[in-house]
PDB file of C-alpha atoms and ligand atoms in Angstrom:
ATOM      1  CA  MET A   1      27.713   3.688  -0.433  1.00 93.00           C
ATOM      2  CA  GLU A   2      30.933   1.882   0.349  1.00 93.00           C
ATOM      3  CA  ILE A   3      34.371   3.248  -0.506  1.00 95.00           C
ATOM      4  CA  GLY A   4      37.330   1.127   0.594  1.00 95.00           C
ATOM      5  CA  PRO A   5      41.039   1.438  -0.205  1.00 96.00           C
ATOM      6  CA  LYS A   6      40.659  -0.805  -3.271  1.00 95.00           C
ATOM      7  CA  ASP A   7      37.756   1.315  -4.516  1.00 94.00           C
ATOM      8  CA  VAL A   8      39.804   4.477  -4.117  1.00 95.00           C
ATOM      9  CA  ALA A   9      42.659   2.893  -6.085  1.00 96.00           C
ATOM     10  CA  LYS A  10      40.266   1.805  -8.855  1.00 95.00           C
ATOM     11  CA  GLY A  11      38.249   5.013  -8.852  1.00 96.00           C
ATOM     12  CA  SER A  12      35.070   3.087  -8.074  1.00 96.00           C
ATOM     13  CA  VAL A  13      32.323   3.017  -5.446  1.00 96.00           C
ATOM     14  CA  VAL A  14      30.106   0.193  -4.223  1.00 96.00           C
ATOM     15  CA  LEU A  15      26.414   1.038  -4.049  1.00 96.00           C
ATOM     16  CA  ALA A  16      24.383  -1.329  -1.863  1.00 95.00           C
ATOM     17  CA  ARG A  17      20.588  -1.173  -2.004  1.00 94.00           C
ATOM     18  CA  ARG A  18      18.965  -1.680   1.386  1.00 91.00           C
ATOM     19  CA  ASP A  19      15.780  -2.900  -0.269  1.00 91.00           C
ATOM     20  CA  ARG A  20      17.758  -5.773  -1.846  1.00 91.00           C
ATOM     21  CA  PRO A  21      20.160  -7.182   0.724  1.00 90.00           C
ATOM     22  CA  GLY A  22      23.208  -9.195  -0.333  1.00 91.00           C
ATOM     23  CA  LYS A  23      25.060  -9.408  -3.598  1.00 92.00           C
ATOM     24  CA  GLU A  24      21.911  -8.865  -5.662  1.00 91.00           C
ATOM     25  CA  GLY A  25      21.640  -5.292  -4.449  1.00 93.00           C
ATOM     26  CA  LYS A  26      25.290  -4.346  -4.911  1.00 94.00           C
ATOM     27  CA  SER A  27      26.667  -2.539  -7.902  1.00 94.00           C
ATOM     28  CA  PHE A  28      30.110  -1.181  -8.683  1.00 94.00           C
ATOM     29  CA  VAL A  29      30.115   2.220 -10.282  1.00 95.00           C
ATOM     30  CA  SER A  30      32.772   4.708 -11.298  1.00 96.00           C
ATOM     31  CA  GLN A  31      33.445   7.713  -9.085  1.00 95.00           C
ATOM     32  CA  ASP A  32      33.087   9.761 -12.237  1.00 95.00           C
ATOM     33  CA  GLY A  33      29.416  10.584 -12.558  1.00 93.00           C
ATOM     34  CA  ILE A  34      28.636   9.212  -9.078  1.00 95.00           C
ATOM     35  CA  ALA A  35      25.883  11.790  -8.541  1.00 96.00           C
ATOM     36  CA  GLU A  36      24.033  10.565 -11.638  1.00 96.00           C
ATOM     37  CA  SER A  37      24.545   6.905 -10.639  1.00 95.00           C
ATOM     38  CA  VAL A  38      23.152   7.523  -7.152  1.00 96.00           C
ATOM     39  CA  GLU A  39      20.224   9.501  -8.531  1.00 97.00           C
ATOM     40  CA  GLN A  40      19.425   6.663 -10.927  1.00 96.00           C
ATOM     41  CA  GLN A  41      19.666   4.073  -8.120  1.00 95.00           C
ATOM     42  CA  LEU A  42      17.430   6.126  -5.828  1.00 96.00           C
ATOM     43  CA  GLY A  43      14.855   6.364  -8.598  1.00 97.00           C
ATOM     44  CA  ALA A  44      14.978   2.593  -9.088  1.00 95.00           C
ATOM     45  CA  ILE A  45      14.645   2.015  -5.328  1.00 96.00           C
ATOM     46  CA  GLN A  46      11.669   4.366  -5.119  1.00 97.00           C
ATOM     47  CA  LYS A  47       9.981   2.577  -8.032  1.00 97.00           C
ATOM     48  CA  ALA A  48      10.628  -0.867  -6.525  1.00 96.00           C
ATOM     49  CA  LEU A  49       9.319   0.142  -3.085  1.00 96.00           C
ATOM     50  CA  PHE A  50       6.212   1.710  -4.621  1.00 98.00           C
ATOM     51  CA  GLU A  51       5.492  -1.334  -6.788  1.00 97.00           C
ATOM     52  CA  ARG A  52       5.965  -3.655  -3.805  1.00 96.00           C
ATOM     53  CA  ALA A  53       3.584  -1.570  -1.680  1.00 96.00           C
ATOM     54  CA  LEU A  54       1.019  -1.355  -4.494  1.00 96.00           C
ATOM     55  CA  ALA A  55       1.110  -5.120  -5.046  1.00 98.00           C
ATOM     56  CA  PHE A  56       0.696  -5.687  -1.293  1.00 96.00           C
ATOM     57  CA  ARG A  57      -2.276  -3.314  -1.168  1.00 95.00           C
ATOM     58  CA  ASN A  58      -3.899  -4.913  -4.211  1.00 95.00           C
ATOM     59  CA  THR A  59      -3.567  -8.459  -2.849  1.00 97.00           C
ATOM     60  CA  HIS A  60      -4.918  -7.366   0.554  1.00 97.00           C
ATOM     61  CA  THR A  61      -7.960  -5.420  -0.658  1.00 97.00           C
ATOM     62  CA  PHE A  62     -11.192  -7.378  -0.890  1.00 98.00           C
ATOM     63  CA  GLU A  63     -14.680  -6.615  -2.164  1.00 96.00           C
ATOM     64  CA  PRO A  64     -17.036  -8.238   0.346  1.00 97.00           C
ATOM     65  CA  LYS A  65     -20.701  -8.510  -0.634  1.00 93.00           C
ATOM     66  CA  ASN A  66     -22.114  -8.856   2.875  1.00 96.00           C
ATOM     67  CA  LEU A  67     -21.213  -7.844   6.416  1.00 95.00           C
ATOM     68  CA  GLU A  68     -19.900 -11.304   7.349  1.00 96.00           C
ATOM     69  CA  ASP A  69     -17.464 -11.257   4.412  1.00 97.00           C
ATOM     70  CA  PHE A  70     -16.635  -7.655   5.360  1.00 98.00           C
ATOM     71  CA  ARG A  71     -15.593  -8.826   8.843  1.00 96.00           C
ATOM     72  CA  ILE A  72     -13.339 -11.477   7.302  1.00 97.00           C
ATOM     73  CA  ALA A  73     -11.901  -8.981   4.799  1.00 97.00           C
ATOM     74  CA  VAL A  74     -10.860  -6.430   7.419  1.00 97.00           C
ATOM     75  CA  GLU A  75      -9.141  -9.194   9.386  1.00 96.00           C
ATOM     76  CA  GLN A  76      -6.920  -9.812   6.347  1.00 96.00           C
ATOM     77  CA  GLY A  77      -6.559  -6.293   4.993  1.00 97.00           C
ATOM     78  CA  PHE A  78      -8.909  -3.758   3.463  1.00 97.00           C
ATOM     79  CA  ALA A  79     -12.541  -3.924   2.417  1.00 98.00           C
ATOM     80  CA  ARG A  80     -13.739  -1.926  -0.596  1.00 97.00           C
ATOM     81  CA  SER A  81     -17.474  -1.626  -0.159  1.00 97.00           C
ATOM     82  CA  TYR A  82     -20.368   0.620  -0.976  1.00 97.00           C
ATOM     83  CA  TRP A  83     -21.134   2.913   1.915  1.00 97.00           C
ATOM     84  CA  CYS A  84     -24.125   5.260   2.274  1.00 97.00           C
ATOM     85  CA  GLY A  85     -22.084   8.207   3.594  1.00 96.00           C
ATOM     86  CA  ASP A  86     -24.029   8.449   6.862  1.00 97.00           C
ATOM     87  CA  ALA A  87     -21.780   9.122   9.881  1.00 97.00           C
ATOM     88  CA  LYS A  88     -24.088   7.055  12.133  1.00 97.00           C
ATOM     89  CA  CYS A  89     -23.747   4.100   9.778  1.00 97.00           C
ATOM     90  CA  GLU A  90     -19.966   4.555   9.807  1.00 97.00           C
ATOM     91  CA  GLU A  91     -20.014   4.518  13.622  1.00 97.00           C
ATOM     92  CA  GLN A  92     -22.086   1.300  13.647  1.00 97.00           C
ATOM     93  CA  ILE A  93     -19.639  -0.320  11.218  1.00 97.00           C
ATOM     94  CA  LYS A  94     -16.844   0.578  13.618  1.00 97.00           C
ATOM     95  CA  GLU A  95     -18.755  -0.810  16.615  1.00 96.00           C
ATOM     96  CA  THR A  96     -19.661  -4.110  14.984  1.00 95.00           C
ATOM     97  CA  THR A  97     -16.476  -4.802  12.994  1.00 95.00           C
ATOM     98  CA  LYS A  98     -13.755  -2.623  14.618  1.00 96.00           C
ATOM     99  CA  ALA A  99     -12.996  -1.332  11.112  1.00 97.00           C
ATOM    100  CA  THR A 100     -12.901   2.362  10.300  1.00 97.00           C
ATOM    101  CA  LEU A 101     -13.252   4.334   7.104  1.00 97.00           C
ATOM    102  CA  ARG A 102      -9.802   4.762   5.543  1.00 97.00           C
ATOM    103  CA  CYS A 103     -10.698   6.773   2.462  1.00 96.00           C
ATOM    104  CA  ILE A 104     -13.180   7.316  -0.303  1.00 97.00           C
ATOM    105  CA  PRO A 105     -11.139   6.841  -3.487  1.00 95.00           C
ATOM    106  CA  THR A 106     -11.380   9.690  -5.979  1.00 95.00           C
ATOM    107  CA  GLU A 107     -11.561   7.133  -8.777  1.00 93.00           C
ATOM    108  CA  GLN A 108     -14.995   5.528  -8.564  1.00 93.00           C
ATOM    109  CA  PRO A 109     -16.329   2.896 -10.950  1.00 90.00           C
ATOM    110  CA  GLY A 110     -19.535   4.886 -11.438  1.00 89.00           C
ATOM    111  CA  GLY A 111     -21.982   2.163 -10.452  1.00 90.00           C
ATOM    112  CA  THR A 112     -24.347   1.910  -7.548  1.00 94.00           C
ATOM    113  CA  GLY A 113     -24.713  -0.640  -4.785  1.00 95.00           C
ATOM    114  CA  ALA A 114     -26.120  -1.243  -1.358  1.00 97.00           C
ATOM    115  CA  CYS A 115     -24.319   0.116   1.689  1.00 97.00           C
ATOM    116  CA  ILE A 116     -22.397  -2.773   3.234  1.00 97.00           C
ATOM    117  CA  HIS A 117     -23.979  -2.068   6.624  1.00 97.00           C
ATOM    118  CA  CYS A 118     -27.455  -0.549   6.257  1.00 97.00           C
ATOM    119  CA  GLY A 119     -28.278  -1.531   2.688  1.00 97.00           C
ATOM    120  CA  LYS A 120     -29.239   1.990   1.554  1.00 97.00           C
ATOM    121  CA  PRO A 121     -28.387   2.714  -2.067  1.00 96.00           C
ATOM    122  CA  SER A 122     -24.960   4.241  -2.579  1.00 96.00           C
ATOM    123  CA  ASN A 123     -22.873   5.362  -5.504  1.00 95.00           C
ATOM    124  CA  GLU A 124     -19.582   5.533  -3.621  1.00 95.00           C
ATOM    125  CA  LEU A 125     -17.159   2.777  -2.791  1.00 97.00           C
ATOM    126  CA  ALA A 126     -15.152   3.359   0.354  1.00 98.00           C
ATOM    127  CA  ILE A 127     -12.130   1.643   1.802  1.00 98.00           C
ATOM    128  CA  PHE A 128     -12.370   0.280   5.332  1.00 98.00           C
ATOM    129  CA  GLY A 129      -9.677  -1.238   7.471  1.00 97.00           C
ATOM    130  CA  LYS A 130      -8.652  -1.933  11.018  1.00 96.00           C
ATOM    131  CA  ALA A 131      -6.114   0.200  12.810  1.00 88.00           C
ATOM    132  CA  TYR A 132      -3.110  -1.618  14.157  1.00 76.00           C
TER     133      TYR A 132
HETATM  134 ZN1   ZN B   1     -25.084   2.738   5.491  1.00 58.76          ZN
END
């Protein structure tokens, strides 16, 4: 929020979004109703940051069908693969690929597949990734 002498004289405020540097992210709003303007801007910023993060996650999540593709996937982002749920299998995945289990999404497609590492049947897809 920028308020200079000219803004004071005009009864306005400059709002500059840090997620959109430069002129594109600047808007001139009236001091009247500034709380509502800021609240609206913060909501728009939150939405934009979320959508950017979601798009990044979606373009960096892969569905490898074998362990070699899994290794390549976790080098570039996340691997969404069937996993048997066995802690020993998880440990072996970590040893051979350096990737660890990130989460088991609550939303599952409902199908079954072979564990990406041991091949045992599984009905859960899990997300794996490397720590930075
Ligand atoms: Zn397994």
